[in-house]
């Protein structure tokens, strides 16, 4: 139908200028459509670059060293958590040992208190017995005061031990609860941490695989876009060849208007015009065939984008968690497990502080007991020498001092018993200090660090989760934009629709104007040589020159046309050609 229409319209063209106007319309359409297609392709290239950048950001987030460090921290935390029940059991045993040691010392203190009661009784007896002897009145009062002083020291000693015993009992009671809590919760929490850490590692690995797949498809599409941009030079070539046909008609009219054309008769002018029509028809026909072939390849390449984009969107949905995989981010689940572990660590810190307090208090009590033992020994020594002096005085008094002598002798005996109890306490103090050291061993210093590392881990995990979610969100947005751009591109670059038909119509029109037979203009070769050279000089492609010489053979004085313009070999040149 287009061919018949072209033939019917051919008779309406009376000059090359009329034909050129039709060609100009086709040339404008080519320029507009290909410029629009190149603009869309460049926008697709831009959004593809953004997609690849967002993929790189996701990959960076997956390879984040802090996230790896967090995993190492979690593994260390799990190991630390697993030893907590053992640590708590050892601390409980140490508290029991400390309580036992305190009770053993308390027995010796009770013996000292009993001895001090006997000494007070004997001192009172000395005072009563020596009431009739003036020289013993002051002595008896003095020895009684020393005994009271010693009694106060012993009672303070007992108070320190009682206070220590209360602290140990409180710590032991709390420790028992902590031990039970550890037994109930630590294995489950540690197991959850292990599982979550393994899930994160697996999920990150899966995300990495998907990211590489998306990247491979996106780079393939990027390569296709680049090749399509390169293929768009067919638009520039088509535009140039239409312009060359237009220039041919313009040069023919100028030739007819010039001196050389004026010398031709009507028959010669008609024969030359027929040859030019055949030449332009052949150029247009060849150009249409090339346009048809190359534009079909462009359309096929663009059509293949649709499948690529569906794959990218499907993989994007998997990465974004739209397949229902726990929001696409297992880190949120891990936060819960780490928080539970953090609560346990708080108990660790509390138990450690309490144990440390008991240990420090015990060490302080031991120091006070050592000081008190010294004071008690001094009291004992004073009582001993005062009683010895009394014995000596009683010996000089004879029968009158016999009763007092008996009592003071008892004082010396019981004062000596203080030494036995004091020695037992002194010997027991190292055991007390050792038990205190076992309550808060040096290794417990890591409990606070465990809490700090967990706090840091929670922060790092939350930060990593936020980064991952943000990057996946950007990736999803870029994926949608690429899909939208590709859909638009498929419609914009369908050059066969309308444009291909318009070019084919122009070719048919020129063929109809030219007719079937090519006129013989061999006798006009010398006259039309200047026109031949001017037309031939416009060509930029070998095919054009070959077609030209197939219809108008070269005359002897024809000069060779300039060498074919070197074809652009790099992407930047191809892009420039595509954008005219």
Coordinates of C-alpha atoms in Angstrom, one line a residue:
X1 CA 0.0 0.0 0.0
X2 CA 2.8 2.4 0.9
X3 CA 4.5 1.5 -2.4
X4 CA 1.3 2.2 -4.4
X5 CA 0.8 5.5 -2.5
X6 CA 4.4 6.5 -3.3
X7 CA 3.9 5.8 -7.0
X8 CA 0.7 7.8 -7.1
X9 CA 2.4 10.7 -5.4
X10 CA 5.5 10.5 -7.6
X11 CA 3.8 12.3 -10.4
X12 CA 3.1 15.2 -8.1
X13 CA 6.8 16.0 -7.7
X14 CA 8.0 18.3 -10.4
X15 CA 11.4 19.1 -8.9
X16 CA 14.1 17.8 -6.6
X17 CA 13.2 20.5 -4.1
X18 CA 9.7 19.0 -3.7
X19 CA 11.3 15.6 -3.1
X20 CA 13.7 17.2 -0.6
X21 CA 10.9 18.6 1.5
X22 CA 9.5 15.0 1.9
X23 CA 13.0 13.8 2.8
X24 CA 13.4 16.7 5.3
X25 CA 10.3 15.5 7.2
X26 CA 11.8 12.0 7.4
X27 CA 15.2 13.4 8.4
X28 CA 13.6 15.4 11.2
X29 CA 11.8 12.3 12.5
X30 CA 15.0 10.3 12.5
X31 CA 16.8 13.1 14.4
X32 CA 14.0 13.5 17.0
X33 CA 13.5 9.8 17.6
X34 CA 17.1 8.9 18.0
X35 CA 17.9 12.0 20.1
X36 CA 15.0 11.0 22.4
X37 CA 16.2 7.4 22.5
X38 CA 19.8 8.4 23.3
X39 CA 18.5 10.6 26.1
X40 CA 16.5 7.8 27.6
X41 CA 19.4 5.3 27.2
X42 CA 21.7 7.7 29.1
X43 CA 19.2 8.1 31.9
X44 CA 19.0 4.3 32.1
X45 CA 22.8 4.1 32.2
X46 CA 22.8 6.7 35.0
X47 CA 20.3 4.7 37.1
X48 CA 22.1 1.5 36.4
X49 CA 25.3 3.2 37.8
X50 CA 23.3 4.1 40.9
X51 CA 22.0 0.6 41.2
X52 CA 25.6 -0.8 41.0
X53 CA 26.7 1.8 43.5
X54 CA 24.0 0.8 46.0
X55 CA 25.0 -2.9 45.4
X56 CA 28.5 -1.9 46.3
X57 CA 27.3 -0.2 49.4
X58 CA 25.3 -3.4 50.4
X59 CA 28.5 -5.4 49.7
X60 CA 30.5 -3.0 51.9
X61 CA 27.9 -3.4 54.6
X62 CA 28.1 -7.2 54.3
X63 CA 31.9 -7.0 54.5
X64 CA 31.9 -4.5 57.3
X65 CA 34.8 -5.2 59.7
X66 CA 32.8 -4.0 62.7
X67 CA 30.1 -6.6 61.9
X68 CA 32.9 -9.3 61.7
X69 CA 34.3 -8.0 65.0
X70 CA 30.8 -8.1 66.5
X71 CA 30.5 -11.8 65.5
X72 CA 33.9 -12.5 67.2
X73 CA 32.7 -10.6 70.3
X74 CA 29.5 -12.7 70.3
X75 CA 31.5 -15.9 70.1
X76 CA 33.7 -14.7 73.0
X77 CA 30.6 -13.7 74.9
X78 CA 29.1 -17.2 74.4
X79 CA 32.2 -18.8 75.8
X80 CA 32.2 -16.4 78.7
X81 CA 28.6 -17.1 79.4
X82 CA 29.1 -20.8 79.4
X83 CA 31.6 -20.6 82.2
X84 CA 29.4 -18.5 84.4
X85 CA 27.6 -21.5 86.1
X86 CA 31.1 -22.9 87.0
X87 CA 32.3 -19.5 88.2
X88 CA 29.1 -19.0 90.3
X89 CA 29.5 -22.5 91.8
X90 CA 33.1 -21.8 92.7
X91 CA 32.1 -18.6 94.3
X92 CA 29.4 -20.3 96.3
X93 CA 31.9 -22.9 97.6
X94 CA 34.3 -20.0 98.5
X95 CA 31.5 -18.3 100.4
X96 CA 30.8 -21.5 102.3
X97 CA 34.5 -21.9 103.1
X98 CA 34.6 -18.3 104.3
X99 CA 31.6 -18.8 106.5
X100 CA 33.1 -22.0 107.9
X101 CA 36.5 -20.2 108.6
X102 CA 34.6 -17.4 110.3
X103 CA 32.7 -19.8 112.5
X104 CA 35.9 -21.5 113.5
X105 CA 37.4 -18.1 114.5
X106 CA 34.1 -17.3 116.3
X107 CA 34.7 -20.4 118.6
X108 CA 38.1 -19.0 119.7
X109 CA 36.5 -15.6 120.3
X110 CA 33.9 -17.3 122.4
X111 CA 36.7 -18.9 124.4
X112 CA 38.3 -15.6 124.9
X113 CA 35.0 -14.0 126.1
X114 CA 34.6 -16.9 128.6
X115 CA 38.2 -16.4 129.8
X116 CA 37.6 -12.7 130.2
X117 CA 34.5 -13.4 132.4
X118 CA 36.6 -15.6 134.6
X119 CA 39.3 -12.9 134.8
X120 CA 36.7 -10.3 135.8
X121 CA 35.5 -12.7 138.6
X122 CA 39.0 -13.2 139.9
X123 CA 39.8 -9.5 139.7
X124 CA 36.7 -8.8 141.8
X125 CA 37.7 -11.5 144.2
X126 CA 41.2 -9.9 144.5
X127 CA 39.6 -6.5 145.2
X128 CA 37.3 -8.0 147.9
X129 CA 40.1 -10.2 149.5
X130 CA 42.5 -7.3 149.6
X131 CA 40.0 -4.8 150.9
X132 CA 41.7 -4.8 154.3
X133 CA 45.1 -4.2 152.8
X134 CA 45.7 -0.6 151.7
X135 CA 48.5 -1.4 149.3
X136 CA 46.3 -3.8 147.3
X137 CA 43.2 -1.5 146.9
X138 CA 44.6 0.6 144.0
X139 CA 46.2 -2.5 142.4
X140 CA 43.0 -4.4 142.4
X141 CA 41.1 -1.5 140.8
X142 CA 43.8 -1.2 138.2
X143 CA 43.8 -4.8 137.2
X144 CA 40.0 -4.8 137.0
X145 CA 40.1 -1.9 134.6
X146 CA 42.6 -3.7 132.4
X147 CA 40.4 -6.7 132.3
X148 CA 37.4 -4.6 131.3
X149 CA 39.6 -3.0 128.6
X150 CA 40.5 -6.5 127.3
X151 CA 36.8 -7.5 127.5
X152 CA 35.9 -4.6 125.2
X153 CA 38.6 -5.6 122.7
X154 CA 37.3 -9.2 122.6
X155 CA 33.7 -8.0 122.2
X156 CA 34.7 -5.7 119.3
X157 CA 36.5 -8.6 117.9
X158 CA 33.3 -10.7 118.1
X159 CA 31.3 -7.8 116.5
X160 CA 33.6 -7.7 113.5
X161 CA 33.2 -11.4 113.0
X162 CA 29.4 -11.2 113.4
X163 CA 29.2 -8.4 110.8
X164 CA 31.3 -10.5 108.4
X165 CA 29.1 -13.5 109.0
X166 CA 26.0 -11.4 108.0
X167 CA 27.7 -10.2 104.8
X168 CA 28.7 -13.7 103.9
X169 CA 25.3 -15.1 104.6
X170 CA 23.7 -12.4 102.4
X171 CA 26.2 -13.0 99.6
X172 CA 25.7 -16.7 99.8
X173 CA 21.9 -16.3 99.7
X174 CA 22.2 -14.1 96.6
X175 CA 24.8 -16.4 95.1
X176 CA 22.5 -19.3 95.5
X177 CA 19.8 -17.5 93.5
X178 CA 22.3 -16.4 90.8
X179 CA 23.6 -20.0 90.5
X180 CA 20.0 -21.3 90.0
X181 CA 19.3 -18.5 87.5
X182 CA 22.5 -19.4 85.6
X183 CA 21.5 -23.0 85.5
X184 CA 18.1 -22.1 84.1
X185 CA 19.0 -19.4 81.6
X186 CA 22.6 -19.4 80.6
X187 CA 22.5 -22.6 78.4
X188 CA 19.4 -21.3 76.6
X189 CA 20.7 -17.8 76.1
X190 CA 24.1 -19.0 74.9
X191 CA 22.4 -21.5 72.6
X192 CA 20.3 -18.7 71.2
X193 CA 23.3 -16.5 70.7
X194 CA 25.1 -19.3 68.8
X195 CA 22.1 -19.9 66.6
X196 CA 21.5 -16.3 65.9
X197 CA 25.2 -15.7 65.1
X198 CA 25.1 -18.7 62.7
X199 CA 21.9 -17.4 61.1
X200 CA 23.4 -14.0 60.6
X201 CA 26.5 -15.5 59.0
X202 CA 24.4 -17.7 56.8
X203 CA 22.1 -14.8 55.9
X204 CA 24.9 -12.5 55.1
X205 CA 26.4 -15.2 52.9
X206 CA 23.1 -15.6 51.1
X207 CA 22.8 -11.8 50.7
X208 CA 26.3 -11.7 49.3
X209 CA 25.4 -14.4 46.7
X210 CA 22.3 -12.5 45.7
X211 CA 24.1 -9.2 45.5
X212 CA 26.7 -10.8 43.2
X213 CA 23.9 -12.1 41.0
X214 CA 22.1 -8.7 40.8
X215 CA 25.5 -7.1 40.1
X216 CA 26.2 -9.6 37.3
X217 CA 22.7 -9.0 35.7
X218 CA 23.0 -5.2 36.1
X219 CA 26.4 -5.1 34.5
X220 CA 25.1 -7.2 31.7
X221 CA 22.3 -4.7 31.2
X222 CA 24.8 -1.9 31.4
X223 CA 26.9 -3.6 28.7
X224 CA 23.7 -4.0 26.6
X225 CA 22.9 -0.3 27.1
X226 CA 26.4 0.7 26.0
X227 CA 26.1 -1.5 22.9
X228 CA 22.7 -0.1 22.2
X229 CA 24.1 3.4 22.5
X230 CA 26.8 2.4 20.1
X231 CA 24.2 0.9 17.7
X232 CA 22.2 4.2 17.8
X233 CA 24.8 5.6 15.4
X234 CA 22.5 4.0 12.7
X235 CA 20.3 7.1 13.4
X236 CA 23.2 9.5 12.7
X237 CA 24.2 7.5 9.6
X238 CA 20.6 7.5 8.3
X239 CA 20.3 11.2 9.0
X240 CA 23.5 11.9 7.1
X241 CA 22.6 9.8 4.1
X242 CA 19.2 11.6 3.9
X243 CA 21.1 14.9 4.0
X244 CA 23.4 13.6 1.2
X245 CA 20.3 12.7 -0.9
X246 CA 18.9 16.2 -0.2
X247 CA 22.3 17.7 -1.1
X248 CA 22.3 15.7 -4.4
X249 CA 19.0 17.3 -5.5
X250 CA 20.1 20.7 -4.4
X251 CA 23.4 20.4 -6.4
X252 CA 21.4 19.2 -9.4
X253 CA 19.2 22.3 -9.3
X254 CA 22.3 24.5 -8.9
X255 CA 23.9 22.7 -11.8
X256 CA 20.8 23.3 -14.0
X257 CA 20.8 27.0 -13.0
X258 CA 24.4 27.4 -13.8
X259 CA 26.4 27.9 -17.0
X260 CA 27.1 24.2 -17.6
X261 CA 23.5 23.1 -17.2
X262 CA 22.2 25.9 -19.4
X263 CA 24.1 24.4 -22.4
X264 CA 22.1 21.2 -22.1
X265 CA 19.0 20.7 -24.1
X266 CA 15.7 19.5 -22.7
X267 CA 16.4 15.9 -23.5
X268 CA 19.9 15.9 -21.9
X269 CA 18.5 17.6 -18.8
X270 CA 15.8 15.0 -18.6
X271 CA 18.3 12.1 -19.0
X272 CA 20.5 13.6 -16.2
X273 CA 17.6 14.1 -13.9
X274 CA 16.6 10.5 -14.5
X275 CA 20.1 9.3 -13.5
X276 CA 20.1 11.4 -10.4
X277 CA 16.7 10.0 -9.5
X278 CA 18.0 6.5 -9.9
X279 CA 21.1 7.4 -7.8
X280 CA 19.1 8.9 -4.9
X281 CA 16.6 6.0 -5.1
X282 CA 19.5 3.5 -4.8
X283 CA 21.0 5.4 -1.9
X284 CA 17.7 5.5 -0.1
X285 CA 17.0 1.9 -0.7
X286 CA 20.4 0.8 0.6
X287 CA 20.0 3.1 3.6
X288 CA 16.5 1.7 4.4
X289 CA 17.8 -1.9 4.3
X290 CA 20.6 -1.0 6.7
X291 CA 18.3 0.9 8.9
X292 CA 15.8 -2.0 9.0
X293 CA 18.6 -4.5 9.9
X294 CA 20.3 -2.4 12.6
X295 CA 17.2 -0.9 14.2
X296 CA 15.8 -4.5 14.5
X297 CA 18.9 -5.4 16.4
X298 CA 18.4 -2.4 18.7
X299 CA 14.8 -3.3 19.4
X300 CA 15.7 -7.0 20.1
X301 CA 18.4 -5.9 22.5
X302 CA 16.0 -3.5 24.3
X303 CA 13.3 -6.2 24.5
X304 CA 15.8 -8.5 26.3
X305 CA 16.0 -5.9 29.0
X306 CA 12.6 -6.8 30.2
X307 CA 13.6 -10.3 31.3
X308 CA 16.8 -8.9 32.9
X309 CA 14.9 -6.4 34.9
X310 CA 12.4 -9.0 36.1
X311 CA 15.3 -11.1 37.4
X312 CA 16.8 -8.0 39.1
X313 CA 13.5 -7.2 40.8
X314 CA 13.0 -10.7 41.9
X315 CA 16.5 -10.8 43.5
X316 CA 16.0 -7.4 44.9
X317 CA 12.8 -8.6 46.7
X318 CA 14.8 -11.5 48.1
X319 CA 17.4 -9.2 49.5
X320 CA 14.8 -6.8 50.9
X321 CA 13.1 -9.6 52.7
X322 CA 9.9 -9.4 50.7
X323 CA 9.9 -13.1 50.5
X324 CA 9.0 -13.1 54.2
X325 CA 12.4 -14.1 55.6
X326 CA 12.2 -12.3 59.0
X327 CA 12.3 -8.9 57.5
X328 CA 15.3 -9.8 55.6
X329 CA 17.5 -9.0 58.5
X330 CA 18.3 -11.6 61.3
X331 CA 20.1 -9.0 63.3
X332 CA 16.9 -7.8 64.9
X333 CA 16.4 -11.3 66.3
X334 CA 19.9 -11.3 67.6
X335 CA 19.3 -8.1 69.5
X336 CA 16.7 -9.9 71.6
X337 CA 19.2 -12.7 72.5
X338 CA 22.0 -10.3 73.2
X339 CA 19.6 -8.2 75.5
X340 CA 18.8 -11.4 77.4
X341 CA 22.5 -12.1 77.8
X342 CA 23.0 -8.6 78.9
X343 CA 20.5 -9.1 81.8
X344 CA 22.6 -12.2 82.9
X345 CA 25.7 -10.1 82.7
X346 CA 24.1 -7.5 85.0
X347 CA 23.6 -10.3 87.5
X348 CA 27.2 -11.2 87.0
X349 CA 28.3 -7.7 87.7
X350 CA 26.0 -7.5 90.8
X351 CA 27.3 -10.8 92.2
X352 CA 30.9 -9.8 91.4
X353 CA 30.5 -6.5 93.2
X354 CA 28.9 -8.2 96.2
X355 CA 31.6 -10.9 96.3
X356 CA 34.3 -8.2 95.9
X357 CA 32.7 -6.3 98.8
X358 CA 32.7 -9.4 101.0
X359 CA 36.3 -10.1 100.0
X360 CA 37.4 -6.5 100.8
X361 CA 35.4 -6.5 104.0
X362 CA 37.0 -9.8 105.1
X363 CA 40.5 -8.5 104.4
X364 CA 39.6 -5.4 106.3
X365 CA 38.2 -7.4 109.1
X366 CA 41.3 -9.6 109.2
X367 CA 43.4 -6.5 109.6
X368 CA 41.2 -5.3 112.4
X369 CA 41.4 -8.7 114.1
X370 CA 45.1 -8.7 113.9
X371 CA 45.2 -5.3 115.6
X372 CA 42.7 -6.5 118.2
X373 CA 44.7 -9.6 118.9
X374 CA 47.7 -7.4 119.6
X375 CA 45.7 -5.3 122.0
X376 CA 44.4 -8.5 123.7
X377 CA 47.9 -9.8 124.0
X378 CA 49.0 -6.5 125.6
X379 CA 46.1 -6.8 128.1
X380 CA 47.1 -10.4 128.9
X381 CA 50.7 -9.4 129.4
X382 CA 49.7 -6.5 131.7
X383 CA 47.4 -8.9 133.7
X384 CA 50.2 -11.5 133.9
X385 CA 52.8 -9.1 135.3
X386 CA 50.4 -7.4 137.6
X387 CA 49.4 -10.8 139.0
X388 CA 53.1 -11.7 139.3
X389 CA 53.9 -8.6 141.2
X390 CA 51.0 -9.3 143.4
X391 CA 52.4 -12.8 144.1
X392 CA 55.7 -11.3 145.1
X393 CA 54.1 -8.8 147.5
X394 CA 51.9 -11.5 149.0
X395 CA 55.0 -13.6 149.7
X396 CA 56.5 -10.8 151.7
X397 CA 53.2 -10.4 153.7
X398 CA 53.3 -14.0 154.8
X399 CA 50.1 -15.5 156.1
X400 CA 48.2 -12.2 155.6
X401 CA 48.7 -12.3 151.8
X402 CA 48.1 -16.0 151.3
X403 CA 44.5 -15.7 150.1
X404 CA 45.3 -13.0 147.7
X405 CA 48.2 -15.0 146.4
X406 CA 46.0 -17.9 145.5
X407 CA 43.6 -15.7 143.5
X408 CA 46.3 -13.9 141.6
X409 CA 47.9 -17.2 140.7
X410 CA 44.6 -18.1 139.1
X411 CA 44.6 -14.8 137.3
X412 CA 48.0 -15.7 135.7
X413 CA 46.7 -19.1 134.6
X414 CA 43.6 -17.7 132.9
X415 CA 45.5 -14.9 131.4
X416 CA 47.7 -17.5 129.8
X417 CA 44.6 -19.1 128.2
X418 CA 44.1 -15.8 126.3
X419 CA 47.4 -16.5 124.6
X420 CA 46.1 -19.9 123.4
X421 CA 43.0 -18.4 121.9
X422 CA 44.9 -15.5 120.4
X423 CA 47.4 -18.0 118.8
X424 CA 44.5 -20.0 117.3
X425 CA 42.9 -16.8 115.9
X426 CA 46.3 -15.6 114.5
X427 CA 46.8 -19.0 112.9
X428 CA 43.3 -18.8 111.4
X429 CA 43.6 -15.3 109.9
X430 CA 45.5 -16.4 106.8
X431 CA 42.9 -19.0 106.1
X432 CA 40.3 -16.3 106.4
X433 CA 42.1 -14.1 103.9
X434 CA 42.7 -17.0 101.5
X435 CA 38.9 -17.8 101.6
X436 CA 38.2 -14.1 100.9
X437 CA 40.5 -14.2 97.9
X438 CA 38.6 -17.2 96.5
X439 CA 35.3 -15.4 96.9
X440 CA 36.4 -12.7 94.4
X441 CA 39.2 -14.2 92.3
X442 CA 41.3 -12.1 89.9
X443 CA 39.5 -13.7 86.9
X444 CA 36.3 -12.1 88.0
X445 CA 37.7 -8.7 86.8
X446 CA 36.4 -9.7 83.4
X447 CA 32.8 -9.6 84.4
X448 CA 32.6 -5.9 84.0
X449 CA 34.3 -6.1 80.6
X450 CA 31.8 -8.7 79.5
X451 CA 29.0 -6.3 80.2
X452 CA 30.8 -3.5 78.3
X453 CA 31.5 -5.8 75.3
X454 CA 27.9 -6.8 75.2
X455 CA 26.8 -3.2 75.4
X456 CA 29.2 -2.5 72.5
X457 CA 27.9 -5.5 70.6
X458 CA 24.3 -4.4 70.9
X459 CA 25.2 -1.0 69.6
X460 CA 27.2 -2.4 66.7
X461 CA 24.5 -4.9 65.9
X462 CA 21.9 -2.2 65.9
X463 CA 24.1 0.1 63.7
X464 CA 24.8 -2.8 61.3
X465 CA 21.1 -3.6 61.1
X466 CA 20.2 0.0 60.3
X467 CA 23.0 0.3 57.7
X468 CA 21.8 -2.9 56.0
X469 CA 18.2 -1.9 56.0
X470 CA 19.0 1.6 54.6
X471 CA 21.2 0.2 51.9
X472 CA 18.6 -2.5 50.9
X473 CA 16.0 0.3 50.8
X474 CA 18.1 2.3 48.4
X475 CA 18.8 -0.8 46.4
X476 CA 15.0 -1.5 46.1
X477 CA 14.3 2.1 45.0
X478 CA 17.0 2.0 42.4
X479 CA 15.7 -1.4 41.2
X480 CA 12.2 0.1 40.8
X481 CA 13.6 3.1 38.9
X482 CA 15.7 0.9 36.6
X483 CA 12.5 -1.2 35.8
X484 CA 10.5 2.0 35.1
X485 CA 13.3 3.4 32.8
X486 CA 13.6 0.2 30.9
X487 CA 9.8 0.0 30.3
X488 CA 9.9 3.6 29.0
X489 CA 12.9 2.7 26.9
X490 CA 11.2 -0.2 25.1
X491 CA 8.5 2.1 23.9
X492 CA 10.8 5.0 22.9
X493 CA 13.2 2.9 20.9
X494 CA 10.7 1.0 18.7
X495 CA 12.1 2.7 15.6
X496 CA 10.2 0.3 13.2
X497 CA 6.9 1.9 14.2
X498 CA 6.2 4.9 12.0
X499 CA 9.8 5.9 11.5
X500 CA 10.8 2.8 9.5
X501 CA 7.6 3.0 7.5
X502 CA 8.3 6.7 6.7
X503 CA 11.8 6.0 5.4
X504 CA 10.5 3.1 3.4
X505 CA 7.9 5.3 1.9
X506 CA 10.5 7.9 0.9
X507 CA 12.6 5.1 -0.8
X508 CA 9.5 3.9 -2.7
X509 CA 8.6 7.4 -3.7
X510 CA 12.1 8.0 -5.2
X511 CA 12.0 4.6 -6.9
X512 CA 8.7 5.5 -8.5
X513 CA 10.0 8.9 -9.7
X514 CA 13.1 7.2 -11.1
X515 CA 11.2 4.6 -13.1
X516 CA 12.6 1.3 -14.3
X517 CA 15.3 2.2 -16.8
X518 CA 18.4 4.3 -16.2
X519 CA 19.1 6.8 -19.0
X520 CA 22.4 6.8 -20.8
X521 CA 24.4 10.0 -20.1
X522 CA 27.8 8.8 -21.3
X523 CA 27.9 11.6 -23.8
X524 CA 27.5 14.1 -21.0
X525 CA 30.4 12.8 -18.9
X526 CA 32.6 15.8 -19.4
X527 CA 29.8 18.3 -18.9
X528 CA 28.5 16.8 -15.7
X529 CA 32.0 16.1 -14.2
X530 CA 31.9 19.1 -11.9
X531 CA 28.5 18.0 -10.6
X532 CA 29.7 14.4 -10.2
X533 CA 32.7 15.6 -8.1
X534 CA 30.5 17.8 -5.9
X535 CA 28.0 15.1 -5.2
X536 CA 30.7 12.5 -4.6
X537 CA 32.6 14.8 -2.2
X538 CA 29.6 14.8 0.2
X539 CA 29.8 11.0 0.8
X540 CA 31.3 9.8 4.1
X541 CA 30.7 6.1 3.6
X542 CA 32.2 3.5 1.2
X543 CA 28.7 2.1 0.5
X544 CA 27.6 5.5 -0.8
X545 CA 30.5 5.9 -3.1
X546 CA 30.1 2.3 -4.4
X547 CA 26.4 2.9 -5.2
X548 CA 27.3 6.2 -6.8
X549 CA 30.0 4.7 -9.1
X550 CA 27.7 1.9 -10.0
X551 CA 25.3 4.4 -11.6
X552 CA 27.6 7.2 -12.6
X553 CA 31.0 5.9 -13.6
X554 CA 34.1 8.0 -12.8
X555 CA 35.4 10.2 -15.5
X556 CA 39.1 10.6 -16.1
X557 CA 39.3 14.0 -14.4
X558 CA 37.2 13.0 -11.4
X559 CA 39.1 13.4 -8.2
X560 CA 39.0 10.8 -5.5
X561 CA 36.7 11.4 -2.6
X562 CA 38.2 11.8 0.9
X563 CA 38.8 8.7 2.8
X564 CA 36.0 7.3 4.8
X565 CA 35.7 8.9 8.1
X566 CA 37.2 6.6 10.7
X567 CA 34.6 4.7 12.6
X568 CA 34.5 5.6 16.3
X569 CA 36.0 2.8 18.2
X570 CA 35.5 3.8 21.8
X571 CA 32.3 4.2 23.8
X572 CA 32.6 8.0 24.2
X573 CA 32.7 8.5 20.4
X574 CA 29.8 6.1 19.9
X575 CA 27.8 8.0 22.5
X576 CA 28.6 11.3 20.8
X577 CA 27.5 9.8 17.4
X578 CA 24.3 8.5 19.0
X579 CA 23.4 11.9 20.3
X580 CA 24.2 13.6 17.0

